[in-house]
């Protein structure tokens, strides 16, 4: 089984330390064709973590998550929902760009469960250090990464859920820490929707539920 586990420093005391180790990851084959690893970024004291799928073409070139069109849309939705922009951290379920070459173009390819599983230790490392109150899962890949492969975003989006025991190891959160998870659609799905406005409003409505959960 492919896994990042031996590349994630267990003694890291900051996100900066985790990030510094990520370029050395060989936990699955995705590192090789990609330009670079794209680690999470944001406030080290974030109350809310957003989890996406994987970096896209632009993110792969710049080494930063959610800086392309999906990122712009997400920031607008976060703003419209009244979430505290200063207290956010944003990352991906899989930290290398998976793509297929077609001529000069690189076409996004959805990561497989094996990539989600392989990369999971990085996500858990981020959760363990950040100890967020709320984790917003953007789309099916992120929801599967945290809530398990059988989770269906379409059925359960916009619902606040207790942090699942299956995604929790003793070192992730202290026993008195309560985190909540919520899944919603991915901003890229809004960009692809036939009725963009309705899809956008749906995303904002879900994020309002998340904002209301923050005390
Ligand atoms: N989509 C994602 O899921 N993550 C990014 O970083 C960019 C686009
Ligand atoms: Fe490591 Fe994740 Fe990159 Fe695979 S995708 S090489 S597990 S960082």
XYZ file of C-alpha atoms and ligand atoms in Angstrom:
231
model
C 0.000 0.000 0.000
C 1.281 3.450 -0.859
C 1.524 5.826 2.085
C 3.113 9.111 3.099
C 3.378 7.996 6.691
C 7.150 7.645 6.857
C 7.637 11.104 5.312
C 5.481 13.021 7.794
C 7.571 14.184 10.750
C 5.781 13.037 13.894
C 7.679 15.540 16.036
C 6.673 18.610 14.011
C 5.500 21.440 16.242
C 4.380 23.802 13.516
C 2.776 23.815 10.099
C 5.994 25.374 8.789
C 7.901 22.238 9.850
C 5.379 19.966 8.183
C 5.451 22.066 5.037
C 9.236 21.942 4.947
C 9.157 18.131 4.921
C 6.490 17.772 2.224
C 8.768 18.204 -0.852
C 10.532 14.996 0.174
C 7.367 12.909 0.103
C 7.433 9.812 -2.096
C 4.312 8.326 -0.578
C 2.738 7.706 -3.972
C 3.722 8.135 -7.620
C 2.123 11.568 -8.056
C 5.197 13.524 -6.961
C 7.161 12.642 -10.078
C 5.304 14.242 -12.988
C 4.169 17.209 -10.848
C 6.137 20.470 -10.684
C 6.122 20.632 -6.898
C 4.170 19.756 -3.792
C 1.339 22.145 -2.886
C 0.937 22.287 0.860
C -1.798 23.992 2.864
C -1.586 27.657 3.748
C -3.252 30.135 6.044
C -3.543 31.125 9.654
C -1.659 28.879 12.118
C -4.445 29.621 14.603
C -7.238 28.975 12.144
C -10.623 28.035 13.572
C -11.787 26.778 10.203
C -9.966 24.519 7.741
C -11.103 24.147 4.153
C -10.126 20.910 2.455
C -10.172 20.677 -1.341
C -9.315 17.864 -3.705
C -5.865 18.364 -5.181
C -3.936 21.287 -6.651
C -4.828 22.292 -10.192
C -2.529 23.371 -13.010
C -2.007 26.925 -11.697
C -1.482 25.743 -8.129
C 1.067 23.170 -9.309
C 3.065 25.895 -11.052
C 3.025 28.315 -8.124
C 3.104 25.908 -5.208
C 0.069 27.442 -3.468
C -3.424 25.978 -3.021
C -6.585 27.552 -4.424
C -5.040 30.462 -6.313
C -6.881 29.758 -9.591
C -10.526 30.322 -10.615
C -11.929 27.884 -7.998
C -9.992 29.730 -5.292
C -11.358 33.112 -6.363
C -14.895 31.808 -6.302
C -14.341 30.216 -2.906
C -13.047 33.454 -1.408
C -16.083 35.321 -2.672
C -18.413 32.668 -1.214
C -16.575 32.724 2.143
C -16.995 36.475 2.212
C -20.682 36.344 1.259
C -21.320 33.729 3.949
C -19.729 35.912 6.628
C -16.998 33.459 7.607
C -14.012 35.065 9.323
C -11.540 35.276 6.442
C -8.606 36.030 8.742
C -9.040 32.751 10.641
C -8.865 30.323 7.759
C -6.492 27.649 6.594
C -6.860 25.960 3.244
C -5.406 22.697 2.049
C -6.023 19.707 -0.207
C -6.709 16.001 0.306
C -3.955 15.118 -2.153
C -0.941 17.391 -2.309
C 0.369 16.765 -5.792
C -1.404 17.600 -9.064
C -2.636 14.494 -10.874
C -3.005 15.025 -14.601
C -2.879 13.512 -18.043
C -0.874 15.046 -20.848
C -2.723 15.825 -24.061
C -0.264 17.467 -26.360
C 0.999 20.565 -24.570
C -1.958 20.569 -22.173
C -2.202 18.966 -18.783
C -5.697 17.726 -18.040
C -6.832 17.344 -14.427
C -7.425 13.739 -13.400
C -9.437 12.980 -10.269
C -7.297 11.252 -7.651
C -8.087 7.623 -6.861
C -8.882 6.322 -3.404
C -5.288 4.994 -3.213
C -3.927 8.548 -3.591
C -6.346 9.903 -0.983
C -5.282 7.141 1.404
C -1.574 7.594 0.675
C -1.729 11.343 1.310
C -3.980 11.120 4.389
C -1.119 11.332 6.939
C -0.328 14.879 5.767
C -3.920 15.976 6.273
C -3.983 14.354 9.699
C -0.734 16.132 10.546
C -2.315 19.457 9.622
C -5.435 18.721 11.700
C -3.329 17.651 14.672
C -1.359 20.895 14.693
C -4.202 23.266 13.865
C -6.955 21.663 15.949
C -9.713 23.477 14.106
C -13.242 23.949 15.374
C -14.677 23.325 11.973
C -13.491 21.464 8.886
C -15.270 22.298 5.633
C -14.934 19.514 3.072
C -15.147 20.774 -0.493
C -16.497 18.083 -2.794
C -16.454 14.307 -2.887
C -12.713 13.733 -2.617
C -12.321 15.758 0.590
C -15.483 14.268 2.068
C -14.235 10.753 1.342
C -10.798 11.595 2.745
C -12.246 12.560 6.113
C -15.666 10.929 6.393
C -14.949 7.683 4.552
C -15.404 6.354 1.006
C -19.152 5.796 1.337
C -19.994 9.406 2.223
C -22.258 11.122 -0.335
C -21.962 14.911 -0.572
C -25.192 15.277 -2.536
C -27.140 13.587 0.242
C -25.534 15.150 3.315
C -24.137 18.522 2.261
C -24.659 21.504 4.536
C -25.083 19.343 7.627
C -22.909 19.778 10.669
C -21.434 16.485 11.751
C -19.411 15.496 14.769
C -15.826 14.698 13.968
C -15.858 11.038 12.905
C -14.086 8.553 15.145
C -12.719 6.882 12.012
C -10.787 10.036 11.121
C -9.439 10.459 14.589
C -6.304 9.028 16.045
C -5.410 9.702 19.665
C -2.739 12.196 18.702
C -5.000 14.224 16.396
C -7.154 15.981 18.938
C -7.027 16.008 22.719
C -10.066 14.326 24.237
C -11.598 17.632 25.331
C -11.430 19.079 21.830
C -14.601 19.068 19.806
C -14.418 19.516 16.085
C -17.229 19.602 13.582
C -17.141 18.588 9.945
C -19.335 19.825 7.134
C -19.324 18.825 3.485
C -20.412 21.011 0.597
C -19.908 21.171 -3.147
C -16.533 22.008 -4.617
C -16.156 25.546 -6.043
C -15.054 23.973 -9.347
C -18.454 22.257 -9.527
C -20.054 25.700 -9.240
C -17.935 26.902 -12.168
C -19.038 23.894 -14.248
C -22.737 24.020 -13.285
C -25.418 24.756 -15.901
C -27.073 27.103 -13.447
C -24.076 28.761 -11.891
C -26.046 31.213 -9.827
C -28.123 28.497 -8.153
C -25.004 26.414 -7.497
C -23.181 29.429 -6.049
C -26.126 30.294 -3.805
C -26.172 26.687 -2.594
C -22.500 26.864 -1.684
C -23.008 30.141 0.195
C -26.049 28.715 2.028
C -23.943 25.766 3.224
C -21.143 28.085 4.304
C -23.657 30.180 6.269
C -24.490 27.043 8.255
C -20.770 26.685 8.932
C -20.448 30.353 9.954
C -23.378 30.006 12.370
C -21.696 27.017 14.018
C -18.728 29.155 15.079
C -19.341 30.634 18.476
N -9.112 22.752 -6.586
C -8.743 22.143 -5.445
O -9.394 21.234 -4.965
N -7.650 22.580 -4.851
C -6.896 23.574 -5.311
O -5.902 23.904 -4.668
C -7.305 24.191 -6.509
C -8.416 23.756 -7.128
Fe 3.178 12.269 -0.992
Fe 0.653 13.065 -1.200
Fe 2.410 13.799 -3.025
Fe 1.590 11.285 -2.961
S 0.343 13.094 -3.414
S 3.733 11.980 -3.147
S 1.367 10.965 -0.755
S 2.451 14.396 -0.882
